[in-house]
Amino acid sequence: MNVLLIGSGGREHAIAWKLMQSPLLTKLFIAPGNAGTALCGINVPIAVDNFPALAQLVRSEKIKIVVVGPEDPLVKGISDYFKDQDDLRWVGVIGPSESGARLEGSKDFAKQFMEKYNIPTARYRTFSVGKGNEQMEAASAFIRSVSPPYVLKADGLAAGKGVVILNDPEQAITELGEMFDGKFGQAGKKVVIEEFLEGIELSVFVLTDGNSWLLLPEAKDYKRIGEGDTGLNTGGMGAISPVSFANPDFMEKVKTRIIEPTINGLKASGIHYQGFIFFGLINVQGEPFVIEYNVRMGDPESEVVIPRIKSDLLELFIATAEGKLNSKELVISKDSAATVMMVSGGYPGDYQKGLPVTGLELATDGIVFHAGTTISEKLVVTNGGRVLAFTSVDTTWKKALKRSYKNAKGVSFKGAFYRRDIGFDL
Ligand code: AMP
Ligand code: GLY
């Protein structure tokens, strides 16, 4: 079977690496891919949101399964686009319809959904830019009436930058004004203000065909750029799986209070959902709350979750597309996985691209997933903020992490940086 995987990050390299091991795979195409995915299949230079060109590739290469890595094409309706083409509606797209993708594409929609289906999350109110100054005044009054910290979230996609947490009410009001004025473009014209939850975060994933679901390994992501979880938020600087506090008692609460009501709520809302759901959770004294939904796998979580899956991922994707996931089981390795992300100097701010990466041939004690690389004149060069993810699997996460660090040590490019404290809080 021929498969198309959409995306170009570490998540996509991890998925491509896994698909490549399936005896069911004939040819794997990755659009646009990176220097790492080129080792697993054929990279095709098509942008993730160029639906007509992707559809043309699916036609000409007789592709049966399309796996959508990032959220952007999902929020723009790639699933519906394929369903609307008479000759392509039989293609199995792994990723929800535009209506399902609103779980990630609109924070306000996600909050209303959770409220409706009784899914534990922080209390909130939504304010939108309206006529006159009414909403600004109502929001200011609301901010002054609740205690800090104040969590402000731009409603739409804002490349991971749309959440601002502030302690001072006046600063929060100023920030809201800037969001309304277009700091995050259209995404911030509606703002969710919510209660701050104190706890430790984890990422939980399911693969669903809309009825049945399989629980994937959970992971912990390290989001801040600096050691000790300091500095600016990034897409993620490293990850560990499994997560020690995700014990059976906690995971049972996650299943019954969060996963099942979410799947049932989607069905009850008439939303057809086939693909991954990523639950961004926070553990508040043993009780799980949803911080956010994503409609895709996490990155760098995929780089630790996928290597722990023993089952054939392509077989699971086929079952998802056919609505037969209830007949499948997910076999997960008992081993632990760790990944350490090497990033460009300056990230998450401005950084240089096109820098040659050296030493990759020395990194043999684990897997190097490429996140932001490309090939230029036969050399691997940097092509993004997050460049390489050093993953290792071992009997304990500490052993795995040690090997990831050993591997990372031999690889470099100008300005390369990685956190040396992944797992520090576990
Ligand atoms: P989000 O994009 O919604 O995942 O938010 C980004 C980050 O902000 C999360 O990973 C949390 O660390 C933090 N955050 C978001 N909402 C809350 C909340 N209600 N309480 C505490 N921290 C939060
Ligand atoms: N690592 C967090 C995310 O993928 O959104």
XYZ file of C-alpha atoms and ligand atoms in Angstrom:
454
model
C 0.000 0.000 0.000
C 1.197 3.525 -0.786
C 1.014 6.125 1.964
C 1.374 9.907 2.071
C 2.557 11.560 5.261
C 2.119 15.332 5.517
C 4.565 17.470 7.509
C 8.263 18.132 7.990
C 9.099 17.909 11.688
C 10.468 15.442 14.204
C 6.968 14.046 14.662
C 6.805 13.205 10.966
C 10.258 11.617 10.961
C 9.186 9.426 13.910
C 5.960 8.412 12.119
C 7.837 7.773 8.848
C 10.459 5.684 10.678
C 7.687 3.545 12.159
C 5.664 3.209 8.930
C 8.803 2.134 7.088
C 8.933 -0.968 9.323
C 5.472 -2.144 8.255
C 5.291 -5.134 5.898
C 2.064 -3.567 4.565
C 3.926 -0.553 3.170
C 4.874 -0.361 -0.499
C 5.882 3.285 -0.990
C 5.950 6.132 1.507
C 5.744 9.737 0.306
C 6.387 12.652 2.658
C 5.282 16.184 1.798
C 7.449 18.149 2.200
C 9.537 16.091 4.672
C 13.096 16.771 5.848
C 16.569 15.231 5.556
C 15.522 12.506 8.028
C 12.286 11.490 6.316
C 14.286 11.182 3.081
C 15.852 8.090 4.686
C 12.388 6.518 5.132
C 10.639 7.343 1.872
C 10.333 9.820 -0.963
C 10.159 13.512 -0.077
C 7.885 15.531 -2.338
C 8.211 19.336 -2.262
C 4.533 20.192 -1.712
C 3.418 22.546 1.070
C 1.200 21.038 3.799
C -1.741 23.264 2.823
C -1.521 22.938 -0.957
C -4.541 20.611 -1.106
C -4.900 20.430 -4.915
C -1.239 19.421 -5.355
C -1.475 16.860 -2.531
C -4.656 15.431 -4.097
C -2.883 15.180 -7.456
C -0.049 13.215 -5.855
C -2.572 10.876 -4.196
C -4.180 10.259 -7.588
C -0.991 9.715 -9.542
C 0.641 7.460 -6.936
C -2.553 5.563 -6.031
C -2.149 6.449 -2.367
C -4.643 4.789 0.007
C -3.778 6.393 3.345
C -2.939 10.052 4.053
C -1.512 10.756 7.503
C -1.725 14.422 8.486
C 1.059 15.381 10.918
C 0.513 19.066 11.807
C -2.673 20.918 12.835
C -2.636 23.621 10.193
C -3.977 21.570 7.241
C -6.539 19.926 9.538
C -7.876 23.246 10.766
C -8.018 24.358 7.106
C -10.126 21.293 6.266
C -7.847 18.839 4.432
C -9.985 15.885 5.517
C -13.145 17.463 4.101
C -11.255 18.419 0.919
C -10.504 14.749 0.206
C -14.054 13.693 1.097
C -15.411 16.266 -1.379
C -13.506 14.860 -4.387
C -15.542 12.091 -5.998
C -12.506 10.007 -6.890
C -10.759 10.499 -3.531
C -13.438 10.034 -0.947
C -12.269 6.444 -0.360
C -8.808 7.587 0.661
C -8.316 7.101 4.396
C -7.286 10.407 5.916
C -5.812 10.103 9.408
C -6.890 13.400 10.900
C -10.276 14.906 11.784
C -12.660 16.960 9.698
C -12.551 20.743 9.962
C -15.352 20.614 12.528
C -13.354 18.206 14.711
C -10.172 20.233 14.292
C -11.906 23.129 16.049
C -10.956 21.375 19.290
C -7.494 22.796 18.603
C -8.360 25.614 16.199
C -10.633 27.476 18.621
C -9.960 27.620 22.358
C -13.468 28.973 22.886
C -14.990 26.021 21.028
C -12.882 23.603 23.107
C -13.977 25.255 26.363
C -17.671 25.191 25.368
C -17.301 21.540 24.370
C -15.753 20.636 27.732
C -18.397 22.581 29.616
C -21.185 20.856 27.684
C -19.815 17.360 28.272
C -18.661 17.909 31.841
C -14.974 17.426 31.131
C -12.764 18.840 33.906
C -10.979 22.037 32.845
C -10.193 25.475 34.288
C -13.175 27.832 34.728
C -13.257 30.510 32.042
C -14.995 33.335 30.235
C -14.675 34.368 26.616
C -14.550 37.952 25.380
C -14.550 39.156 21.763
C -13.792 42.381 20.017
C -17.183 43.938 19.568
C -18.771 47.234 18.853
C -17.501 49.992 21.109
C -15.640 49.248 24.295
C -18.191 47.050 26.051
C -16.260 43.765 25.918
C -13.031 45.422 27.032
C -14.814 46.899 30.018
C -16.545 43.622 30.887
C -13.236 41.745 30.597
C -11.419 44.306 32.758
C -14.104 44.014 35.415
C -13.826 40.224 35.237
C -10.026 40.312 35.586
C -10.249 42.643 38.601
C -12.833 40.361 40.238
C -10.773 37.140 40.174
C -7.434 36.362 41.764
C -4.120 36.068 39.871
C -2.385 34.597 37.942
C -4.468 35.467 34.853
C -4.350 33.078 31.902
C -5.192 34.778 28.586
C -5.565 32.628 25.486
C -5.999 33.855 21.940
C -8.884 31.830 20.523
C -7.278 30.779 17.232
C -3.996 29.164 16.190
C -1.055 31.385 17.129
C 1.946 29.091 16.529
C 2.111 28.125 20.212
C 2.513 31.753 21.316
C -1.108 32.641 22.012
C -1.138 31.912 25.755
C 0.010 34.643 28.147
C 0.084 34.203 31.933
C 0.362 37.347 34.060
C 0.253 38.152 37.768
C -0.685 41.803 37.637
C -4.321 42.636 36.785
C -3.413 45.903 35.030
C -0.815 44.117 32.879
C -3.411 41.483 32.055
C -5.837 44.180 30.924
C -3.118 45.800 28.773
C -2.272 42.417 27.248
C -5.936 41.812 26.442
C -6.097 45.207 24.728
C -3.079 44.268 22.599
C -4.647 40.935 21.672
C -7.856 42.694 20.682
C -5.778 45.170 18.664
C -4.323 42.357 16.581
C -1.131 41.210 18.362
C -1.987 37.665 17.228
C -3.942 38.719 14.142
C -7.451 37.308 13.803
C -6.588 34.591 16.362
C -6.734 37.123 19.210
C -9.960 38.890 18.295
C -11.606 36.469 20.692
C -9.839 35.742 23.987
C -10.465 33.068 26.600
C -9.570 34.160 30.125
C -9.275 31.260 32.509
C -8.401 30.220 36.003
C -4.770 29.255 36.621
C -4.269 25.608 37.541
C -1.282 24.633 39.644
C 0.151 21.213 38.933
C 2.371 19.112 36.696
C 1.568 18.666 33.016
C 1.520 15.575 30.856
C 0.479 14.650 27.330
C -1.955 11.810 26.713
C -2.798 10.501 23.246
C -5.453 8.328 21.665
C -5.980 7.080 18.144
C -9.691 6.893 17.353
C -11.939 5.901 14.460
C -14.765 7.931 15.978
C -16.149 5.043 18.042
C -13.318 2.975 19.460
C -10.037 4.330 20.663
C -6.618 3.053 21.607
C -4.584 4.671 24.353
C -1.009 5.408 23.289
C 1.882 5.776 25.741
C 1.778 9.063 27.670
C 4.681 11.510 27.705
C 6.043 14.522 29.507
C 7.245 17.452 27.434
C 9.713 20.156 28.512
C 8.378 23.341 26.958
C 10.639 26.138 28.184
C 13.877 27.028 26.426
C 15.928 27.304 29.630
C 17.105 24.767 32.187
C 14.933 24.492 35.289
C 11.905 25.311 33.095
C 12.802 28.964 32.660
C 12.593 31.409 29.766
C 10.331 31.462 26.754
C 7.973 28.707 25.687
C 9.097 26.575 22.755
C 7.468 23.768 20.819
C 9.221 21.401 23.255
C 12.858 20.826 24.207
C 12.683 17.157 25.177
C 10.336 14.444 26.350
C 10.149 11.312 28.472
C 7.766 8.349 28.297
C 6.283 6.763 30.407
C 5.489 9.360 33.078
C 5.791 8.081 36.646
C 2.819 9.982 38.099
C 0.528 8.656 35.373
C -0.198 5.623 37.587
C -3.188 3.271 37.002
C -5.398 5.207 39.415
C -4.711 8.543 37.692
C -5.058 7.047 34.199
C -8.403 5.517 35.143
C -9.648 9.026 35.975
C -8.260 10.274 32.660
C -10.169 7.544 30.795
C -13.512 7.899 32.515
C -13.600 11.680 33.063
C -11.775 12.904 29.961
C -11.218 10.439 27.108
C -14.608 8.708 27.080
C -16.643 11.914 27.475
C -14.593 13.498 24.685
C -15.204 10.648 22.222
C -18.887 10.470 23.210
C -19.212 14.261 23.055
C -17.805 14.337 19.520
C -20.301 11.682 18.473
C -23.174 13.475 20.189
C -22.161 16.704 18.421
C -22.291 14.932 15.060
C -18.554 15.417 14.505
C -16.861 12.626 12.620
C -13.413 12.221 14.114
C -10.797 9.808 12.863
C -7.241 10.426 13.903
C -5.235 11.330 16.948
C -6.467 13.308 19.928
C -3.759 14.833 22.101
C -4.983 15.725 25.580
C -2.750 18.350 27.184
C -3.449 17.578 30.831
C -2.440 18.926 34.189
C -2.361 16.846 37.352
C -3.730 18.959 40.185
C -3.156 16.948 43.370
C -3.999 13.679 41.673
C -6.949 15.040 39.667
C -6.626 15.424 35.874
C -7.777 18.611 34.109
C -7.615 19.448 30.399
C -5.379 22.434 29.592
C -5.838 22.050 25.842
C -6.808 19.686 23.082
C -4.676 19.132 20.001
C -5.935 17.226 16.992
C -2.599 15.621 16.090
C 0.339 13.939 17.774
C 2.725 16.021 19.877
C 6.231 17.050 18.940
C 8.627 16.095 20.603
C 6.244 13.651 22.316
C 6.000 11.537 19.123
C 9.747 10.986 19.284
C 9.287 9.038 22.554
C 5.747 7.676 22.098
C 6.182 6.106 18.639
C 9.372 4.153 19.448
C 7.516 2.508 22.369
C 4.742 1.179 20.099
C 5.356 -2.425 19.114
C 2.242 -2.855 16.957
C 2.214 -2.166 13.230
C 1.189 1.502 12.986
C 0.103 1.206 9.350
C -2.224 -1.663 10.265
C -3.745 0.604 12.934
C -4.143 3.478 10.459
C -5.931 1.177 8.007
C -8.256 -0.011 10.783
C -8.880 3.631 11.767
C -9.814 4.565 8.207
C -12.121 1.541 7.954
C -13.782 2.208 11.317
C -12.521 -1.127 12.636
C -10.245 -0.050 15.438
C -12.287 -2.119 17.911
C -10.696 -5.245 16.433
C -7.160 -4.002 17.154
C -4.887 -3.950 20.141
C -1.967 -1.716 20.842
C 1.134 -3.450 22.119
C 3.438 -1.109 24.005
C 7.011 -1.745 25.099
C 7.647 -1.684 28.850
C 10.896 0.144 28.168
C 11.293 3.876 28.645
C 12.149 6.434 26.008
C 13.771 9.843 26.245
C 14.410 12.497 23.651
C 16.563 15.614 23.749
C 15.943 18.373 21.225
C 18.898 20.238 19.708
C 17.814 23.706 18.603
C 19.181 26.646 16.627
C 20.916 29.473 18.487
C 18.343 32.211 19.131
C 15.314 29.883 19.061
C 12.439 30.464 19.917
C 13.304 33.959 18.633
C 15.078 34.584 15.331
C 17.690 32.105 14.182
C 19.821 31.331 11.175
C 19.040 28.529 8.711
C 21.249 26.580 6.310
C 24.030 25.752 8.784
C 25.852 22.465 8.062
C 25.282 19.725 10.644
C 28.342 17.623 11.470
C 28.878 14.361 13.353
C 25.580 12.635 12.506
C 27.473 9.487 11.520
C 28.817 9.262 15.097
C 25.364 9.228 16.682
C 24.817 5.494 16.505
C 23.671 4.757 20.058
C 19.986 5.622 19.572
C 17.776 7.227 16.953
C 18.294 10.725 15.600
C 14.960 12.121 14.424
C 15.321 15.136 12.174
C 13.022 18.043 13.064
C 14.270 21.047 11.118
C 16.770 19.905 8.503
C 17.065 19.790 4.764
C 19.614 18.605 2.236
C 21.674 21.205 0.435
C 24.443 20.194 -1.950
C 24.381 16.678 -0.464
C 24.908 18.030 3.067
C 22.439 18.005 5.956
C 21.829 21.631 6.952
C 19.568 23.283 9.529
C 16.170 24.429 8.341
C 14.198 25.308 11.475
C 14.294 26.242 15.156
C 14.136 22.706 16.426
C 16.715 20.775 14.425
C 17.348 17.249 15.769
C 15.737 15.023 18.393
C 18.050 12.483 20.032
C 15.888 9.563 21.124
C 16.963 6.493 23.069
C 15.032 3.573 24.505
C 16.263 1.602 27.509
C 15.047 -0.175 30.641
C 14.807 3.100 32.576
C 14.367 6.666 31.365
C 17.572 7.673 33.122
C 19.560 5.134 31.117
C 17.796 6.195 27.924
C 18.480 9.844 28.620
C 22.160 9.166 29.256
C 22.441 7.600 25.820
C 20.570 10.486 24.186
C 23.028 12.948 25.738
C 25.989 10.838 24.663
C 24.639 10.834 21.109
C 23.947 14.570 21.107
C 27.483 15.347 22.251
C 29.096 14.325 18.967
C 26.717 16.275 16.730
C 26.955 19.990 16.171
C 26.225 23.035 14.053
C 27.019 26.678 14.715
C 25.015 27.939 17.697
C 23.488 24.535 18.562
C 21.860 24.371 21.993
C 20.096 21.713 24.045
C 18.822 21.506 27.596
C 20.897 19.298 29.852
C 18.190 18.833 32.495
C 15.412 16.911 30.712
C 13.638 14.788 33.348
C 14.911 16.979 36.214
C 11.516 17.102 37.928
C 10.609 13.406 37.739
P -1.864 25.868 25.771
O -1.412 26.440 24.451
O -3.313 26.044 26.052
O -1.349 24.474 25.985
O -1.073 26.701 26.868
C 0.346 26.797 26.871
C 0.880 26.554 28.232
O 0.368 27.533 29.161
C 0.470 25.220 28.824
O 1.301 24.178 28.409
C 0.576 25.494 30.303
O 1.906 25.380 30.747
C 0.159 26.935 30.420
N -1.271 27.021 30.773
C -2.302 27.111 29.910
N -3.471 27.168 30.567
C -3.183 27.129 31.881
C -3.978 27.159 33.081
N -5.287 27.280 33.048
N -3.322 27.074 34.254
C -1.970 26.978 34.299
N -1.180 26.950 33.216
C -1.762 27.026 32.024
N 4.888 19.496 22.413
C 3.632 20.120 22.433
C 2.889 20.068 21.168
O 3.170 19.298 20.271
O 1.943 20.843 21.033
